[in-house]
Coordinates of C-alpha atoms in Angstrom, one line a residue:
M67 CA -170.3 3.2 -136.7
V68 CA -172.5 6.2 -135.7
P69 CA -170.6 9.5 -135.2
Q70 CA -170.8 11.6 -132.0
E71 CA -172.7 14.8 -131.5
R72 CA -169.9 16.3 -129.3
F73 CA -166.3 15.7 -128.4
N74 CA -164.6 16.1 -125.0
L75 CA -161.6 18.5 -124.8
K76 CA -158.6 17.9 -122.6
D77 CA -158.3 19.6 -119.2
T78 CA -161.8 21.0 -119.4
D79 CA -165.4 20.0 -118.9
L80 CA -166.4 21.8 -122.0
T81 CA -167.2 19.9 -125.2
I82 CA -167.1 20.9 -128.9
P83 CA -170.0 20.1 -131.2
S84 CA -168.9 17.8 -134.0
R85 CA -170.8 19.7 -136.7
G86 CA -170.0 23.4 -137.3
L87 CA -170.4 26.0 -139.9
G88 CA -167.2 27.5 -141.5
T89 CA -167.4 31.1 -142.7
F90 CA -164.2 31.6 -144.7
Q91 CA -165.1 33.5 -147.9
V92 CA -162.6 32.7 -150.7
D93 CA -163.8 35.8 -152.6
P94 CA -165.8 38.1 -150.2
K95 CA -166.8 40.2 -153.2
A96 CA -168.8 37.3 -154.6
Y97 CA -171.2 37.4 -151.6
P98 CA -173.5 40.4 -151.0
E99 CA -173.5 42.1 -147.7
G100 CA -175.6 40.2 -145.2
S101 CA -175.1 36.8 -146.8
V102 CA -172.9 35.6 -143.9
K103 CA -175.5 36.7 -141.4
D104 CA -178.2 34.9 -143.4
S105 CA -176.1 31.7 -143.6
V106 CA -175.3 31.7 -139.9
L107 CA -178.9 32.4 -138.9
N108 CA -180.1 29.6 -141.2
A109 CA -177.5 27.3 -139.6
L110 CA -178.5 28.1 -136.1
R111 CA -182.1 27.5 -136.9
T112 CA -181.2 24.2 -138.5
G113 CA -179.5 23.1 -135.2
Y114 CA -175.8 24.1 -135.6
R115 CA -174.3 25.2 -132.3
H116 CA -170.7 25.5 -133.5
I117 CA -169.7 28.6 -135.6
D118 CA -166.1 29.1 -136.8
T119 CA -164.7 32.4 -138.0
A120 CA -161.6 34.6 -137.9
L121 CA -160.7 38.3 -137.7
G122 CA -158.9 37.8 -141.0
Y123 CA -162.1 36.9 -142.8
G124 CA -163.0 40.3 -144.3
W125 CA -161.0 42.0 -141.5
G126 CA -163.8 41.8 -139.1
A127 CA -166.7 42.0 -141.5
V128 CA -167.6 38.3 -141.1
E129 CA -167.3 38.5 -137.3
R130 CA -169.8 41.4 -137.3
E131 CA -172.3 39.5 -139.3
I132 CA -172.0 36.5 -137.1
G133 CA -172.7 38.6 -134.0
L134 CA -175.8 40.0 -135.6
A135 CA -177.0 36.5 -136.5
V136 CA -176.4 35.2 -133.0
R137 CA -178.4 38.0 -131.4
E138 CA -181.2 37.7 -134.0
S139 CA -181.5 34.0 -133.4
L140 CA -182.4 34.5 -129.7
I141 CA -180.5 31.4 -128.8
P142 CA -178.8 31.9 -125.5
R143 CA -175.1 32.7 -125.9
K144 CA -174.0 29.9 -123.6
D145 CA -175.5 27.4 -126.0
I146 CA -173.4 28.4 -129.0
F147 CA -169.7 27.3 -129.3
L148 CA -168.0 30.2 -131.0
V149 CA -164.5 30.1 -132.4
T150 CA -162.4 32.9 -133.8
K151 CA -158.7 33.4 -134.5
L152 CA -155.7 35.6 -133.8
H153 CA -154.5 37.3 -137.0
N154 CA -150.9 37.1 -138.1
V155 CA -150.2 40.8 -137.4
F156 CA -150.9 40.3 -133.7
H157 CA -148.2 37.8 -132.7
R158 CA -146.2 40.2 -130.5
P159 CA -147.2 39.3 -127.0
E160 CA -148.3 42.8 -126.3
D161 CA -150.6 42.8 -129.3
V162 CA -152.4 39.5 -128.6
S163 CA -155.0 41.3 -126.4
V164 CA -155.5 43.9 -129.1
G165 CA -156.4 41.2 -131.6
I166 CA -158.9 39.5 -129.4
N167 CA -160.4 42.8 -128.3
M168 CA -161.0 43.7 -131.9
S169 CA -162.8 40.4 -132.5
L170 CA -164.9 40.7 -129.4
K171 CA -166.0 44.2 -130.4
N172 CA -166.8 42.9 -133.9
L173 CA -168.9 40.0 -132.5
G174 CA -170.5 42.2 -129.8
M175 CA -169.6 39.6 -127.2
D176 CA -167.6 39.4 -123.9
Y177 CA -165.9 36.1 -124.7
V178 CA -165.3 33.4 -127.2
D179 CA -165.4 29.7 -126.4
L180 CA -162.3 28.9 -128.4
Y181 CA -159.5 31.3 -129.6
L182 CA -157.0 29.9 -132.1
M183 CA -153.6 31.1 -133.2
H184 CA -154.6 31.2 -136.9
F185 CA -151.1 30.4 -138.2
P186 CA -147.8 29.8 -136.4
Y187 CA -146.1 32.5 -138.4
A188 CA -146.3 36.2 -138.1
Y189 CA -146.7 39.0 -140.7
A190 CA -144.6 42.2 -140.4
A191 CA -147.2 44.7 -139.4
T192 CA -147.7 48.3 -140.3
E193 CA -148.3 51.0 -137.7
N194 CA -152.1 50.4 -137.7
Y195 CA -151.9 46.6 -137.8
G196 CA -152.0 46.3 -141.6
T197 CA -149.8 43.7 -143.3
Q198 CA -146.5 44.8 -144.9
R199 CA -146.3 43.5 -148.4
T200 CA -143.7 42.9 -151.1
D201 CA -143.8 44.5 -154.5
D202 CA -145.7 41.4 -155.8
D203 CA -148.3 41.8 -153.0
K204 CA -147.1 38.9 -150.9
P205 CA -147.0 39.3 -147.1
V206 CA -143.6 40.2 -145.5
I207 CA -142.8 37.5 -142.9
D208 CA -141.4 38.5 -139.6
V209 CA -139.1 35.5 -139.2
P210 CA -137.9 36.1 -135.6
L211 CA -141.5 36.6 -134.4
S212 CA -142.7 33.6 -136.4
R213 CA -140.2 31.4 -134.6
A214 CA -141.4 32.9 -131.3
Y215 CA -144.9 31.5 -131.5
D216 CA -144.4 30.0 -128.0
Q217 CA -144.2 33.5 -126.6
T218 CA -147.4 34.4 -128.5
W219 CA -149.0 31.3 -126.9
T220 CA -148.0 32.5 -123.4
A221 CA -149.8 35.8 -124.1
M222 CA -152.9 33.8 -125.3
E223 CA -152.9 31.9 -122.0
A224 CA -153.5 35.3 -120.3
L225 CA -156.8 35.6 -122.3
V226 CA -158.1 32.5 -120.5
D227 CA -157.1 34.0 -117.2
D228 CA -158.9 37.2 -118.1
G229 CA -162.1 35.3 -119.2
K230 CA -161.9 36.6 -122.8
A231 CA -161.5 33.0 -124.1
K232 CA -162.7 29.9 -122.4
M233 CA -160.2 27.8 -124.2
I234 CA -157.3 28.3 -126.6
G235 CA -155.8 26.3 -129.4
V236 CA -154.0 26.5 -132.7
S237 CA -154.6 26.2 -136.4
N238 CA -152.4 25.0 -139.2
F239 CA -149.7 23.7 -136.8
S240 CA -147.3 20.9 -137.9
T241 CA -146.1 18.1 -135.6
P242 CA -142.7 19.7 -135.0
K243 CA -144.3 22.9 -133.9
L244 CA -146.8 21.2 -131.7
K245 CA -144.0 19.3 -130.0
R246 CA -142.2 22.5 -129.1
L247 CA -145.4 24.2 -128.0
L248 CA -146.3 21.4 -125.6
K249 CA -143.0 21.7 -123.9
V250 CA -143.8 25.3 -122.7
A251 CA -147.6 25.5 -122.6
R252 CA -149.1 26.2 -119.2
I253 CA -152.6 25.8 -120.7
H254 CA -153.0 22.8 -123.1
P255 CA -153.9 23.6 -126.7
V256 CA -157.2 21.8 -126.9
V257 CA -157.6 22.0 -130.7
N258 CA -155.5 22.0 -133.9
Q259 CA -157.6 23.1 -136.8
I260 CA -156.1 21.8 -140.1
E261 CA -157.0 21.0 -143.6
L262 CA -158.4 17.4 -143.5
H263 CA -160.4 15.4 -146.0
P264 CA -160.2 11.9 -147.6
Y265 CA -157.8 13.2 -150.3
F266 CA -155.6 14.8 -147.7
P267 CA -155.9 12.7 -144.5
Q268 CA -152.7 13.8 -142.7
K269 CA -152.6 10.6 -140.7
G270 CA -149.3 11.2 -139.0
L271 CA -150.3 14.6 -137.7
V272 CA -153.8 13.3 -136.7
N273 CA -152.3 10.4 -134.8
Y274 CA -149.8 12.7 -133.0
C275 CA -152.7 15.1 -131.9
R276 CA -154.8 12.1 -130.8
E277 CA -152.0 10.7 -128.7
N278 CA -151.4 14.1 -127.0
G279 CA -154.9 15.1 -126.3
I280 CA -155.3 17.7 -129.0
H281 CA -158.7 17.6 -130.8
I282 CA -158.7 18.0 -134.5
T283 CA -161.1 20.3 -136.3
A284 CA -161.2 19.9 -140.1
H285 CA -161.3 22.9 -142.2
C286 CA -161.9 22.3 -146.0
P287 CA -163.5 19.0 -145.0
L288 CA -165.1 18.6 -148.4
G289 CA -161.9 19.6 -150.2
G290 CA -162.7 23.3 -150.3
N291 CA -162.4 25.8 -153.2
V292 CA -158.8 26.3 -154.4
V293 CA -157.7 29.8 -153.3
P294 CA -156.0 31.2 -156.5
V295 CA -152.8 32.3 -154.8
L296 CA -152.5 29.1 -152.7
G297 CA -153.9 26.4 -155.0
A298 CA -152.2 23.1 -154.9
R299 CA -154.7 20.4 -155.8
T300 CA -155.4 19.7 -159.5
G301 CA -157.8 17.1 -160.9
P302 CA -160.7 15.6 -159.0
G303 CA -161.5 16.4 -155.4
P304 CA -162.9 14.2 -152.6
L305 CA -166.5 14.6 -153.8
E306 CA -165.7 12.4 -156.8
D307 CA -165.7 8.6 -157.1
P308 CA -165.5 6.3 -155.3
I309 CA -167.2 8.4 -152.6
K310 CA -169.9 9.2 -155.1
A311 CA -170.7 5.5 -155.4
I312 CA -170.8 5.1 -151.6
A313 CA -173.2 8.1 -151.4
Q314 CA -175.5 6.6 -154.0
K315 CA -175.6 3.3 -152.3
N316 CA -176.6 5.0 -149.0
G317 CA -179.0 7.5 -150.4
R318 CA -176.8 10.4 -149.3
T319 CA -174.8 13.1 -150.9
P320 CA -171.0 12.7 -151.3
G321 CA -170.6 15.6 -148.9
Q322 CA -172.7 13.9 -146.2
V323 CA -170.6 10.7 -146.6
I324 CA -167.3 12.6 -146.1
L325 CA -168.6 14.5 -143.1
C326 CA -169.9 11.4 -141.5
Y327 CA -166.6 9.7 -142.1
L328 CA -164.6 12.5 -140.6
I329 CA -166.8 12.7 -137.5
S330 CA -166.5 9.0 -137.1
L331 CA -162.7 9.5 -136.9
G332 CA -163.3 11.8 -133.9
V333 CA -162.8 15.0 -135.9
S334 CA -165.2 18.0 -135.8
V335 CA -166.0 19.5 -139.1
I336 CA -166.7 23.1 -140.3
P337 CA -167.9 23.0 -143.9
K338 CA -168.6 26.4 -145.4
S339 CA -171.7 27.1 -147.4
N340 CA -174.0 30.0 -148.3
H341 CA -176.7 27.7 -149.7
S342 CA -179.6 26.8 -147.4
K343 CA -180.1 23.3 -148.7
R344 CA -176.4 22.4 -148.4
I345 CA -176.3 23.9 -144.9
E346 CA -179.1 21.6 -143.9
E347 CA -177.5 18.6 -145.7
N348 CA -174.2 19.2 -144.0
F349 CA -175.9 19.0 -140.6
D350 CA -177.7 15.7 -141.4
V351 CA -174.6 13.6 -141.2
L352 CA -174.8 11.5 -138.0
F353 CA -175.7 8.2 -139.6
D354 CA -174.4 4.7 -139.5
L355 CA -171.5 4.4 -142.0
D356 CA -170.8 0.8 -143.1
P357 CA -167.4 -0.3 -141.8
A358 CA -166.4 -1.5 -145.3
D359 CA -167.3 1.9 -146.7
F360 CA -165.3 3.6 -143.9
E361 CA -162.2 1.5 -144.7
K362 CA -162.6 2.3 -148.4
I363 CA -162.6 6.0 -147.8
D364 CA -159.9 5.7 -145.2
S365 CA -157.4 4.1 -147.6
L366 CA -158.1 6.3 -150.6
M367 CA -154.7 7.9 -150.3
G368 CA -152.9 4.8 -149.3
V369 CA -152.9 3.0 -145.9
D370 CA -150.7 5.6 -144.4
G371 CA -152.3 8.5 -146.3
T372 CA -149.0 9.7 -147.9
L373 CA -150.5 10.0 -151.4
G374 CA -152.7 12.9 -150.3
L375 CA -152.5 16.4 -151.7
R376 CA -153.5 19.5 -149.9
T377 CA -155.9 22.1 -151.3
L378 CA -154.1 25.0 -149.7
D379 CA -150.4 25.1 -150.4
M380 CA -148.7 28.2 -149.1
T381 CA -145.1 27.4 -149.9
E382 CA -144.7 29.7 -152.9
Y383 CA -146.8 32.4 -151.4
L384 CA -144.9 32.5 -148.1
G385 CA -141.4 31.4 -149.2
F386 CA -141.3 28.5 -146.8
N387 CA -143.2 25.3 -146.0
N388 CA -145.3 26.0 -142.9
F389 CA -146.6 22.4 -143.0
N390 CA -143.2 20.6 -143.0
E391 CA -143.7 17.5 -140.9
L392 CA -140.0 16.9 -140.4
V393 CA -138.6 20.2 -139.3
E394 CA -139.8 23.7 -138.4
E395 CA -140.0 26.4 -141.0
P396 CA -139.2 29.3 -141.3

């Protein structure tokens, strides 16, 4: 069971590399200026050709460093699969182009390969596209606009028409929201980027996406660091036993085993790291995983995966469950 280097995307001849570098910084203050650039440059020189970011990561600071790294690498732009995301304050249809133009300016590029709606819900925006916040510093949700993500999608389709994005997709979408989006989409959402790892396999959502031609990219594929205001998981994460034992048996790290497993599922992965050795290890993951080991990992959270627990739980932070798999919220 050897995982693939690239995956096909529906309704396009473009493919997405299975191994990417994530650039979300849980605490941007913990990383000195230039650290993202150095990490991306190291990744590109290691062989990565899939870089994932978002305007919301440092409000453009991360995008700017990625642009610098790409130019310094001297790798032709066409050979790099670059992903960024629409921030929650740009969900009004007339603001979608403003959001991508900000990202393109930060990156110093004319287009991105894939542009994702970062979340299906919208923040109430200030006059200059800041986020309105409550007294306890939580974002104010624009509920009517959050429910109109299909109209936001229509505006995103125009970005493909204009050549600013080669493809568009979504992130953190539940099955009910995907079902409604597919009813109105003129351009098919080629990707749904979601939290996915052996301790949170989301098998129902993954199967729905697979059946409807939506590729899955896994963020937090190694379990991720718990974001203080969003933390849900307690106790051990997916780098612990029994994956540790499988890794020792194969002469690999637990992280390499997990990434190999996910890619073998047909999922692209975007682990984040600022450490050179780990960046290299996370790229060296296309190896033959024993079917018995695959099945052991695949059933960690039960045959149907319902025992899983997400790392990023936003229910208390937002006031509703964005990830409800039965009905749409808010």
